[in-house]
Amino acid sequence: MQKMPCMAAKKRRFGGPGCLVLPGRSWICCWALICCQAARTGDAVETSSSVQLPQCQETDYHYEYTECDSSGSRWRVAVPNPSAECSGLPDPMKGKECTFSCASGEYLEMKNQVCSECAEGTYSLGSGIKFDEWDDLPAGFSNVATFMDTAVESAENKADSCDNSSWTPHGNYIESNRDDCTVSLIYAVHLKKSGSVFFEYQYIDNNIFFEFFIQNDQCKEMDSTADKWVKLTDNGEWGSHLVALKTGTNILYWRTTGILMGSKVVKPVLVKNITIEGVAYTSECFPCKPGTFSDKPGSSNCQVCPRNTYSEKGAKECVSCNKETHYADEGSSQCTERPPCTNKDFFQIHTLCDKEGKTQIMYKWIEPKICREDLPDALKLPPSGEKKDCPPCNPGFYNNGSSSCAPCPQGMISNGAKECKVCPAGTEPALGFEYKWWNVLPVNMKTSCFNVGNSKCDGMNGWEVAGDHIQSGAGGSDNDYLILNLHIPGFKPPTSVTGATGSELGRITFIFETICSADCVMYFMVDVNRKNTNVVESWGKTKEKQSYTHIISKNASFTFTWAFQRTNRGQDDHSTCFSDCTLSYLRDNQSLNYDLTNLSGVGSLMNGPSFTSKGTKFFHFFNISLCGNKGKKMAICTDNITDVTVKDMVAESEDSSSLVGTFVCQSTIIPSDSKGFRTALALQSNSLADTFLGATVETTLGNINIETEMFPSSPRTIPDVNFFFKSSTVTTPCENGRATVVVMRCNPTKPGEGDISVPSKCPVGTCDGCTFYFMWESAEACPLCTEQDYHEIEGACKKGFQETLYVWNEPKQCIKGIALPEKRVSTCETMDFWLKVGAGVGAFTAVLLIALTCYFWKKNQKLEYKYSKLVMTANSKECELPAADSCAIMEGEDNEEEIVYSNKQSLLGKLKSLATKEKQDRFESVQLKSSRSQNI
């Protein structure tokens, strides 16, 4: 009847460039080298001398990249297929840079070296490899088993005892060994850029040592494996582990060691969904695994086939089963034949008692119905409507002639079969509830079905009344928690024991049994004053009928909860999720890493004021516990008023206030000045989010969607991070419970905790009362700074040195992360020495020429001045000579003399006169030529 679920493990397998690990920790990188191709080509040429090989066709070879060189470059080479015998391979071609990768849903088409969309029925992560299909051990994985014992003789005797120990694939997960051997699951990958490895696991048995560590190609453990011991997980829950990977070769080890002295381990370690990020490229898309499909090109994942459909590997759509003869669960790879109906396929319920004291028995099929009534030996659904006598009322109640039982008046008692009567003198009633008959669910009990990832469970009855007992219902799937709650407002011991010194104030006792065909778990939990729910006890597997008692030592309001879950080891994907305040997002080949640790405290928002129809002022107060704190719900809202009747019952309680501890809570605050109170009143505290669903940059998660116009668009290019929460509290308008979305927006102008706001069109945070929206703007919501968030500025070259400054890109849209590099000073190139000398000589010569020119020009001016003065002096003396300028010639005489006048000196003469410093007056010289002069 009661089974605890394990969710079906989902896995997808990605192939890509990696390394093949061989036993003994050796590894071989799967990259083709140019020399290999050259050798192969040389062999082909030598062979062709004897046999002419045909020309290679495209089907005879494939392309691969060589190893990257020191500059980050590589070549694309053609590698013949193993069975191909041909010649004339294409020449090597320059390949994409080593850090190149395609986007999600794309693969690198090696022939043209371009990214292409995956076809329908296939998918790709772009730069990741994911192993989620474990029908057999994927290529690249290997097992190494040893017996680690310090005793030499023991080790020698058991040297061969671990030959059969290994990690074993089981479809959706891989399981560790169950003995006391040490077995390592090994995988090596060569990364061209920094990445990470992520995997999910179940590790519930501390009789096993489970460690995960990373080595490089020199068998040296990496720095990231300092905390290599994996933490234990709760029964049935999947934990997750994330480790950063460095560029280069990373050898991954999942190693388990049993310490049970040869006995079998009951609960081995389970691992699934191994995802490795940082692979430079993937050269092919991978088909969807059976039970999934991809109906659009460019898919980054495959969708699960709905119920009553199935798909084979690489399906573009799911095929419907013949609903009359076959059925299929979600994610099925084939249809299953419907079996004949048995008495386990239906259940009965009782109607309310009528005035005649009769109840009708109604029979219903368990949904979804998978059996057939038309097969031989199949049971039909029994006819409903049979009337039977109503069972008696439970002790403390009586039948007042109506269809229901009523509690006895104060001071009276009843065994349920008779009317109430007064206690004898000197005695008093022993207050309490005793439920022996289950015709209807008592008014202080409620039942529900809860599943984080499956909304189909919402609204279903988790438990059903069945006459003399109550039993767990069918639920929607094995993943559902079937919940039964009992609320007790307080305890009041009899007057006779009020002064007793014992610590027992009350007790709760119940009888139960579990009948499970697979693994199952039933939890008994207690919540005091609505603060938090703690697991008191749990029982797994089939248990015989037994009784359990829990002692009450505190007078307070209690809620007792029974939660039942069917499990199937290794198939339960249900886990209690919480955010560790970190998130990574890849956008345009740039990794955005968010760290919201500084916002892990409780953020508050007081919204209002609002007014009632009678004018009372009130505020809506919200507390938000966003992330961190190891999943502890830190947001607390408290009522400081309580119902009077309840308050009287718990007057002696240590804490009579109503307290709500959750991720997001709401209270209504009435200020003291509104009604003349001495203090403000807080009331109507309730939880808006008690389950964390996930954090993503997408606007949709599950069935929760953020409308585009809900908040104004961000002026920045940094995407918002959206935190999705859900509350299991069911209200009349919210049959599926409440949901809450907290939008984290990067705003560098708001340091510290920043501001929290609600949508303008929904001033109370919600428009329908069921889904609440908050925007938290803070600089802490910005991604961590990387090298792409700053740039350098080079200064001028001064005295052979040049300064380089680093400044943030504006506007700055990051915080913390890497620091801004310090100012860098480097030597710079200057002019050649002889060029300097030549320039200096030329400059000196030019200055000298200019100086000489000025000097001679000034000298010339002085000479002209002196010459002009001399001429003027000479002219003045000529004026004193006789007026006649020639001698008279006698009659008959010949004019034989030639007279030559020289009134001006030549420039050379002037210079000579200046040089000899002649001081005498200058006269006009006349040269006479006559015959007489020759005779003198």
XYZ file of N, CA, C and O in Angstrom, residues 492-656:
660
model
N -4.145 20.923 27.936
C -4.540 21.340 29.276
C -4.662 20.102 30.143
O -5.600 19.315 29.985
N -3.715 19.875 31.034
C -3.775 18.657 31.852
C -4.912 18.747 32.861
O -5.379 19.833 33.199
N -5.394 17.604 33.339
C -6.429 17.615 34.372
C -5.958 18.366 35.615
O -4.760 18.458 35.895
N -6.966 18.889 36.333
C -6.637 19.654 37.540
C -5.872 18.813 38.544
O -5.001 19.302 39.268
N -6.163 17.519 38.573
C -5.525 16.653 39.559
C -4.036 16.500 39.351
O -3.302 16.130 40.253
N -3.547 16.774 38.141
C -2.114 16.599 37.875
C -1.443 17.919 37.532
O -0.314 17.936 37.071
N -2.164 19.031 37.765
C -1.582 20.326 37.403
C -0.306 20.595 38.171
O 0.680 21.118 37.655
N -0.295 20.211 39.438
C 0.881 20.493 40.245
C 1.922 19.404 40.218
O 2.869 19.431 41.009
N 1.748 18.420 39.373
C 2.720 17.329 39.320
C 4.060 17.836 38.807
O 4.140 18.781 38.030
N 5.089 17.179 39.223
C 6.448 17.605 38.838
C 6.937 16.922 37.580
O 8.005 17.217 37.085
N 6.187 15.987 37.058
C 6.634 15.288 35.854
C 6.664 16.208 34.660
O 5.991 17.237 34.604
N 7.459 15.852 33.631
C 7.617 16.674 32.427
C 6.566 16.368 31.376
O 6.468 17.080 30.381
N 5.796 15.311 31.532
C 4.804 14.940 30.529
C 3.549 15.774 30.703
O 2.902 15.751 31.743
N 3.222 16.525 29.661
C 2.002 17.311 29.660
C 0.914 16.637 28.844
O -0.266 16.867 29.038
N 1.297 15.805 27.900
C 0.360 15.074 27.070
C 1.124 14.083 26.219
O 2.360 13.981 26.287
N 0.404 13.326 25.416
C 1.046 12.360 24.533
C 0.147 12.086 23.341
O -1.066 12.289 23.392
N 0.783 11.625 22.270
C 0.042 11.178 21.088
C 0.515 9.762 20.776
O 1.721 9.482 20.748
N -0.441 8.864 20.577
C -0.146 7.464 20.286
C -0.913 7.049 19.036
O -2.104 7.379 18.892
N -0.253 6.341 18.146
C -0.933 5.848 16.947
C -0.401 4.459 16.612
O 0.743 4.114 16.930
N -1.256 3.679 15.991
C -0.912 2.324 15.535
C -0.836 2.354 14.007
O -1.706 2.924 13.345
N 0.187 1.748 13.445
C 0.367 1.805 11.993
C 1.033 0.536 11.512
O 1.612 -0.243 12.281
N 0.966 0.324 10.214
C 1.734 -0.687 9.517
C 1.964 -0.213 8.100
O 1.176 0.558 7.553
N 3.070 -0.628 7.498
C 3.375 -0.280 6.110
C 3.514 -1.556 5.297
O 4.167 -2.516 5.742
N 2.871 -1.571 4.145
C 2.938 -2.725 3.238
C 3.492 -2.200 1.912
O 2.818 -1.453 1.208
N 4.722 -2.550 1.592
C 5.411 -1.979 0.439
C 5.938 -3.087 -0.455
O 6.563 -4.033 0.027
N 5.692 -2.966 -1.757
C 6.253 -3.913 -2.723
C 7.642 -3.483 -3.161
O 8.379 -4.260 -3.765
N 8.003 -2.244 -2.863
C 9.352 -1.726 -3.138
C 9.757 -0.896 -1.924
O 9.125 -0.965 -0.872
N 10.825 -0.116 -2.065
C 11.235 0.723 -0.946
C 10.171 1.772 -0.657
O 9.534 2.304 -1.571
N 9.993 2.104 0.611
C 9.040 3.132 1.000
C 9.504 3.730 2.327
O 10.270 3.123 3.071
N 9.016 4.907 2.619
C 9.364 5.593 3.857
C 8.133 6.324 4.369
O 7.404 6.953 3.588
N 7.891 6.228 5.684
C 6.859 7.020 6.334
C 7.518 7.875 7.405
O 8.312 7.384 8.210
N 7.191 9.177 7.382
C 7.762 10.127 8.319
C 6.690 10.580 9.304
O 5.533 10.809 8.916
N 7.095 10.751 10.552
C 6.244 11.379 11.557
C 6.928 12.669 11.970
O 8.070 12.650 12.447
N 6.232 13.810 11.786
C 6.827 15.117 12.012
C 5.971 15.926 12.968
O 4.749 15.739 13.055
N 6.618 16.853 13.649
C 5.947 17.699 14.633
C 6.327 19.153 14.368
O 7.499 19.475 14.141
N 5.308 20.024 14.407
C 5.501 21.465 14.250
C 4.925 22.146 15.486
O 3.749 21.959 15.812
N 5.750 22.931 16.178
C 5.335 23.629 17.387
C 5.151 25.108 17.061
O 6.085 25.760 16.582
N 3.934 25.614 17.316
C 3.616 27.030 17.099
C 3.923 27.499 15.673
O 4.284 28.646 15.450
N 3.845 26.593 14.738
C 4.028 26.910 13.324
C 5.402 27.531 13.044
O 5.579 28.308 12.109
N 6.394 27.173 13.836
C 7.749 27.710 13.616
C 8.469 26.912 12.541
O 8.897 27.442 11.532
N 8.629 25.640 12.765
C 9.276 24.784 11.769
C 8.868 23.342 12.037
O 8.489 22.982 13.154
N 8.927 22.558 11.015
C 8.536 21.149 11.101
C 9.779 20.288 11.180
O 10.672 20.386 10.332
N 9.818 19.442 12.210
C 10.966 18.564 12.409
C 10.530 17.107 12.328
O 9.446 16.741 12.805
N 11.381 16.296 11.710
C 11.113 14.866 11.632
C 11.456 14.232 12.977
O 12.593 14.321 13.444
N 10.460 13.595 13.577
C 10.667 12.934 14.867
C 11.119 11.497 14.660
O 12.032 11.010 15.322
N 10.487 10.798 13.719
C 10.812 9.402 13.474
C 10.435 9.061 12.047
O 9.582 9.704 11.436
N 11.109 8.063 11.503
C 10.779 7.592 10.158
C 10.940 6.078 10.119
O 11.728 5.500 10.871
N 10.168 5.448 9.233
C 10.210 4.000 9.079
C 10.299 3.679 7.597
O 9.556 4.237 6.778
N 11.206 2.792 7.249
C 11.367 2.381 5.863
C 10.975 0.933 5.649
O 10.962 0.127 6.589
N 10.635 0.635 4.403
C 10.247 -0.715 3.989
C 8.979 -1.169 4.713
O 8.318 -0.400 5.402
N 8.633 -2.435 4.543
C 7.416 -2.999 5.144
C 7.614 -3.177 6.649
O 8.620 -3.734 7.096
N 6.646 -2.700 7.427
C 6.682 -2.817 8.875
C 5.383 -3.452 9.364
O 4.297 -3.119 8.873
N 5.521 -4.382 10.306
C 4.336 -5.005 10.897
C 3.589 -3.993 11.759
O 4.128 -2.951 12.138
N 2.342 -4.330 12.080
C 1.514 -3.429 12.872
C 2.187 -3.186 14.221
O 2.568 -4.127 14.919
N 2.305 -1.920 14.575
C 2.979 -1.558 15.814
C 2.460 -0.217 16.307
O 1.766 0.503 15.584
N 2.810 0.107 17.531
C 2.347 1.337 18.163
C 3.528 2.259 18.410
O 4.647 1.797 18.679
N 3.268 3.580 18.303
C 4.308 4.573 18.554
C 3.713 5.690 19.402
O 2.581 6.137 19.160
N 4.456 6.155 20.393
C 4.009 7.210 21.299
C 5.028 8.333 21.325
O 6.249 8.085 21.423
N 4.530 9.563 21.277
C 5.371 10.757 21.363
C 4.900 11.583 22.554
O 3.713 11.895 22.684
N 5.824 11.942 23.437
C 5.501 12.662 24.663
C 5.488 14.168 24.388
O 6.406 14.700 23.726
N 4.471 14.849 24.939
C 4.346 16.296 24.832
C 4.752 16.895 26.173
O 4.166 16.578 27.205
N 5.748 17.775 26.151
C 6.220 18.382 27.399
C 6.058 19.888 27.413
O 6.480 20.553 28.358
N 5.425 20.448 26.385
C 5.282 21.899 26.287
C 3.847 22.240 25.909
O 3.288 21.634 24.985
N 3.243 23.171 26.614
C 1.880 23.578 26.319
C 1.912 24.609 25.202
O 2.215 25.781 25.429
N 1.646 24.185 24.012
C 1.697 25.070 22.843
C 0.793 24.493 21.767
O 0.161 23.447 21.939
N 0.745 25.203 20.651
C -0.034 24.735 19.506
C 0.817 23.764 18.695
O 1.953 24.089 18.310
N 0.275 22.557 18.435
C 1.028 21.514 17.738
C 0.312 21.133 16.440
O -0.927 21.118 16.381
N 1.128 20.820 15.434
C 0.621 20.205 14.201
C 1.432 18.939 13.963
O 2.666 18.998 13.821
N 0.744 17.813 13.957
C 1.387 16.523 13.723
C 1.168 16.138 12.263
O 0.047 16.260 11.738
N 2.213 15.659 11.638
C 2.151 15.345 10.215
C 2.688 13.940 9.967
O 3.754 13.571 10.488
N 1.931 13.180 9.165
C 2.397 11.885 8.672
C 2.586 12.030 7.163
O 1.641 12.413 6.448
N 3.771 11.767 6.688
C 4.073 11.873 5.250
C 4.579 10.520 4.769
O 5.511 9.955 5.346
N 3.944 10.028 3.733
C 4.315 8.719 3.183
C 4.761 8.895 1.745
O 4.165 9.648 0.967
N 5.824 8.172 1.389
C 6.366 8.258 0.029
C 6.830 6.896 -0.432
O 7.539 6.186 0.293
N 6.428 6.548 -1.635
C 6.924 5.325 -2.263
C 8.259 5.632 -2.926
O 8.408 6.661 -3.586
N 9.222 4.748 -2.760
C 10.539 4.956 -3.369
C 10.954 3.716 -4.122
O 10.514 2.606 -3.845
N 11.823 3.947 -5.066
C 12.463 2.853 -5.800
C 13.898 3.263 -6.000
O 14.181 4.168 -6.760
N 14.817 2.680 -5.297
C 16.206 3.115 -5.219
C 16.770 3.447 -6.590
O 16.723 2.676 -7.513
N 17.313 4.648 -6.645
C 17.953 5.090 -7.879
C 17.012 5.745 -8.854
O 17.442 6.257 -9.855
N 15.711 5.750 -8.573
C 14.794 6.316 -9.536
C 14.116 7.573 -9.027
O 13.210 8.079 -9.656
N 14.530 8.100 -7.881
C 13.855 9.230 -7.285
C 14.644 10.494 -7.558
O 15.741 10.660 -7.066
N 14.093 11.380 -8.358
C 14.733 12.642 -8.645
C 14.317 13.712 -7.655
O 14.757 14.847 -7.750
N 13.436 13.370 -6.712
C 12.982 14.378 -5.771
C 14.090 14.703 -4.785
O 14.752 13.833 -4.258
N 14.299 15.949 -4.556
C 15.267 16.386 -3.561
C 14.830 17.738 -3.039
O 14.089 18.461 -3.688
N 15.240 18.031 -1.827
C 14.957 19.327 -1.261
C 16.011 20.292 -1.764
O 17.179 20.197 -1.394
N 15.619 21.222 -2.615
C 16.568 22.114 -3.256
C 16.741 23.382 -2.430
O 15.803 23.848 -1.792
N 17.939 23.934 -2.433
C 18.165 25.263 -1.901
C 19.295 25.898 -2.684
O 20.116 25.210 -3.292
N 19.305 27.197 -2.688
C 20.298 27.931 -3.466
C 21.495 28.268 -2.598
O 21.347 28.687 -1.452
N 22.706 28.090 -3.160
C 23.922 28.455 -2.440
C 24.384 29.858 -2.809
O 25.528 30.231 -2.557
N 23.492 30.634 -3.401
C 23.732 32.051 -3.722
C 24.669 32.239 -4.911
O 25.127 33.351 -5.160
N 24.995 31.204 -5.651
C 25.856 31.349 -6.821
C 25.123 30.848 -8.057
O 24.289 29.952 -7.975
N 25.443 31.465 -9.170
C 24.819 31.088 -10.435
C 25.770 31.433 -11.561
O 26.420 32.474 -11.527
N 25.874 30.555 -12.544
C 26.704 30.788 -13.726
C 25.816 30.736 -14.957
O 24.934 29.881 -15.060
N 26.082 31.649 -15.879
C 25.278 31.737 -17.105
C 26.208 32.062 -18.255
O 27.040 32.975 -18.170
N 26.105 31.305 -19.321
C 26.941 31.504 -20.503
C 26.165 32.291 -21.534
O 25.096 31.865 -21.976
N 26.693 33.462 -21.910
C 26.036 34.313 -22.889
C 27.069 34.824 -23.870
O 28.058 35.451 -23.484
N 26.837 34.543 -25.151
C 27.747 34.996 -26.211
C 29.190 34.615 -25.905
O 30.110 35.441 -25.982
N 29.370 33.350 -25.505
C 30.693 32.814 -25.188
C 31.360 33.539 -24.019
O 32.571 33.454 -23.835
N 30.584 34.262 -23.250
C 31.090 34.924 -22.050
C 30.353 34.363 -20.847
O 29.131 34.313 -20.822
N 31.087 33.953 -19.856
C 30.509 33.359 -18.659
C 30.218 34.451 -17.640
O 31.116 35.196 -17.242
N 28.949 34.558 -17.233
C 28.531 35.493 -16.196
C 28.361 34.712 -14.904
O 27.527 33.808 -14.829
N 29.141 35.056 -13.897
C 29.094 34.366 -12.613
C 28.533 35.313 -11.566
O 29.070 36.411 -11.367
N 27.454 34.895 -10.929
C 26.821 35.704 -9.905
C 27.134 35.131 -8.524
O 27.138 33.915 -8.342
N 27.381 36.004 -7.581
C 27.585 35.613 -6.180
C 26.728 36.535 -5.321
O 27.044 37.705 -5.111
N 25.604 35.984 -4.832
C 24.652 36.772 -4.053
C 24.797 36.516 -2.559
O 23.843 36.689 -1.799
N 25.999 36.119 -2.136
C 26.205 35.775 -0.734
C 25.873 36.939 0.185
O 25.302 36.749 1.267
N 26.196 38.149 -0.221
C 25.923 39.313 0.618
C 24.434 39.622 0.723
O 24.038 40.494 1.497
N 23.624 38.943 -0.068
C 22.168 39.113 0.012
C 21.515 37.894 0.642
O 20.305 37.700 0.505
N 22.316 37.040 1.305
C 21.764 35.829 1.904
C 20.990 36.112 3.179
O 20.292 35.238 3.689
N 21.129 37.324 3.708
C 20.320 37.699 4.865
C 18.878 37.929 4.459
O 18.476 37.743 3.308
N 18.093 38.356 5.413
C 16.667 38.562 5.161
C 16.448 39.986 4.673
O 16.851 40.948 5.325
N 15.835 40.118 3.505
C 15.440 41.415 2.987
C 13.990 41.712 3.325
O 13.150 40.813 3.344
N 13.688 42.967 3.604
C 12.342 43.341 4.053
C 11.769 44.425 3.169
O 12.496 45.244 2.598
N 10.453 44.442 3.074
C 9.724 45.444 2.299
C 8.444 45.791 3.039
O 7.653 44.896 3.378
N 8.262 47.069 3.313
C 7.014 47.565 3.895
C 6.274 48.315 2.803
O 6.743 49.331 2.298
N 5.131 47.809 2.429
C 4.407 48.340 1.285
C 3.105 48.968 1.767
O 2.346 48.367 2.519
N 2.811 50.144 1.311
C 1.579 50.803 1.721
C 1.795 52.298 1.900
O 2.755 52.870 1.406
N 0.877 52.970 2.628
C -0.224 52.352 3.378
C -1.448 52.078 2.510
O -1.625 52.674 1.453
N -2.285 51.170 3.014
C -3.599 50.905 2.442
C -4.641 51.140 3.527
O -4.317 51.265 4.716
N -5.897 51.209 3.110
C -6.968 51.504 4.054
C -8.130 50.547 3.832
O -8.440 50.174 2.689
N -8.723 50.145 4.945
C -9.919 49.316 4.856
C -11.117 50.185 4.501
O -11.018 51.415 4.419
N -12.254 49.526 4.287
C -13.466 50.274 3.936
C -13.897 51.209 5.057
O -14.606 52.196 4.823
N -13.455 50.933 6.294
C -13.815 51.782 7.432
C -12.699 52.747 7.814
O -12.767 53.399 8.853
N -11.656 52.816 6.985
C -10.621 53.807 7.187
C -9.436 53.368 8.024
O -8.565 54.185 8.339
N -9.355 52.098 8.408
C -8.211 51.632 9.187
C -6.989 51.516 8.285
O -7.029 50.875 7.238
N -5.921 52.161 8.724
C -4.685 52.140 7.935
C -3.891 50.878 8.252
O -3.772 50.483 9.417
N -3.332 50.251 7.226
C -2.495 49.077 7.427
C -1.430 49.014 6.336
O -1.540 49.669 5.296
N -0.412 48.206 6.602
C 0.700 48.016 5.674
C 0.868 46.526 5.396
O 0.547 45.683 6.237
N 1.406 46.222 4.215
C 1.810 44.852 3.893
C 3.313 44.753 4.117
O 4.100 45.509 3.541
N 3.694 43.829 4.970
C 5.106 43.652 5.311
C 5.580 42.297 4.788
O 4.935 41.271 5.038
N 6.715 42.296 4.066
C 7.256 41.064 3.480
C 8.697 40.859 3.968
O 9.478 41.810 4.059
N 9.020 39.625 4.283
C 10.392 39.205 4.572
C 10.807 38.179 3.530
O 10.036 37.253 3.224
N 12.018 38.331 2.983
C 12.501 37.447 1.919
C 13.847 36.869 2.327
O 14.800 37.597 2.598
N 13.917 35.548 2.406
C 15.174 34.825 2.605
C 15.553 34.216 1.265
O 15.041 33.169 0.870
N 16.451 34.884 0.555
C 16.688 34.553 -0.852
C 17.465 33.258 -1.031
O 17.065 32.384 -1.797
N 18.583 33.103 -0.343
C 19.461 31.977 -0.639
C 20.406 31.769 0.541
O 20.386 32.496 1.530
N 21.269 30.756 0.402
C 22.277 30.467 1.398
C 21.710 29.823 2.646
O 20.613 29.248 2.654
N 22.468 29.902 3.725
C 22.069 29.366 5.037
C 21.784 27.872 4.984
O 20.996 27.360 5.789
N 22.386 27.173 3.994
C 22.211 25.733 3.825
C 20.742 25.334 3.716
O 20.323 24.283 4.197
N 19.963 26.198 3.080
C 18.551 25.890 2.857
C 17.645 26.216 4.018
O 16.432 26.000 3.925
N 18.193 26.730 5.106
C 17.350 27.067 6.251
C 16.471 28.258 5.905
O 16.920 29.239 5.313
N 15.214 28.187 6.290
C 14.254 29.239 5.984
C 14.383 30.337 7.030
O 13.949 30.195 8.161
N 14.993 31.453 6.635
C 15.342 32.510 7.576
C 14.288 33.605 7.673
O 14.326 34.403 8.597
N 13.374 33.684 6.717
C 12.349 34.727 6.765
C 11.295 34.349 7.800
O 10.678 33.286 7.709
N 11.091 35.205 8.767
C 10.164 34.921 9.870
C 9.163 36.052 9.982
O 9.529 37.235 10.003
N 7.904 35.701 10.020
C 6.817 36.648 10.272
C 6.049 36.161 11.501
O 5.759 34.965 11.620
N 5.717 37.066 12.394
C 5.116 36.701 13.672
C 3.847 37.502 13.917
O 3.803 38.714 13.661
N 2.829 36.833 14.397
C 1.616 37.499 14.880
C 1.796 37.816 16.355
O 2.203 36.946 17.134
N 1.485 39.041 16.756
C 1.558 39.353 18.184
C 0.177 39.420 18.828
O 0.014 39.934 19.921
N -0.840 38.896 18.126
C -2.161 38.704 18.724
C -2.612 37.294 18.387
O -2.214 36.720 17.382
N -3.428 36.703 19.238
C -3.873 35.328 19.069
C -5.348 35.245 19.404
O -5.873 36.071 20.148
N -5.997 34.238 18.823
C -7.400 34.007 19.144
C -7.572 33.839 20.659
O -6.814 33.153 21.315
N -8.615 34.481 21.209
C -8.774 34.526 22.663
C -8.935 33.131 23.246
O -8.327 32.780 24.258
N -9.747 32.303 22.615
C -9.990 30.971 23.169
C -8.725 30.140 23.159
O -8.432 29.427 24.113
N -7.977 30.243 22.118
C -6.720 29.498 22.052
C -5.739 30.047 23.069
O -5.028 29.318 23.746
N -5.739 31.387 23.223
C -4.801 31.999 24.150
C -5.067 31.549 25.581
O -4.144 31.361 26.367
N -6.337 31.388 25.897
C -6.651 30.910 27.233
C -6.132 29.504 27.440
O -5.690 29.139 28.533
N -6.200 28.675 26.397
C -5.763 27.283 26.526
C -4.255 27.176 26.666
O -3.748 26.292 27.341
N -3.537 28.096 26.057
C -2.074 28.001 26.070
C -1.479 29.131 26.892
O -0.413 29.643 26.598
N -2.187 29.516 27.922
C -1.724 30.639 28.733
C -0.384 30.364 29.364
O 0.401 31.272 29.613
N -0.139 29.103 29.638
C 1.113 28.751 30.287
C 2.217 28.433 29.287
O 3.291 28.000 29.666
N 1.940 28.634 28.023
C 2.944 28.319 27.003
C 4.096 29.313 27.053
O 3.935 30.477 27.392
N 5.256 28.840 26.708
C 6.421 29.713 26.670
C 6.303 30.716 25.530
O 6.832 31.824 25.610
N 5.650 30.365 24.458
C 5.521 31.246 23.298
C 4.140 31.066 22.719
O 3.849 30.061 22.101
N 3.272 32.049 22.939
C 1.903 31.937 22.448
C 1.706 32.649 21.133
O 0.593 32.710 20.630
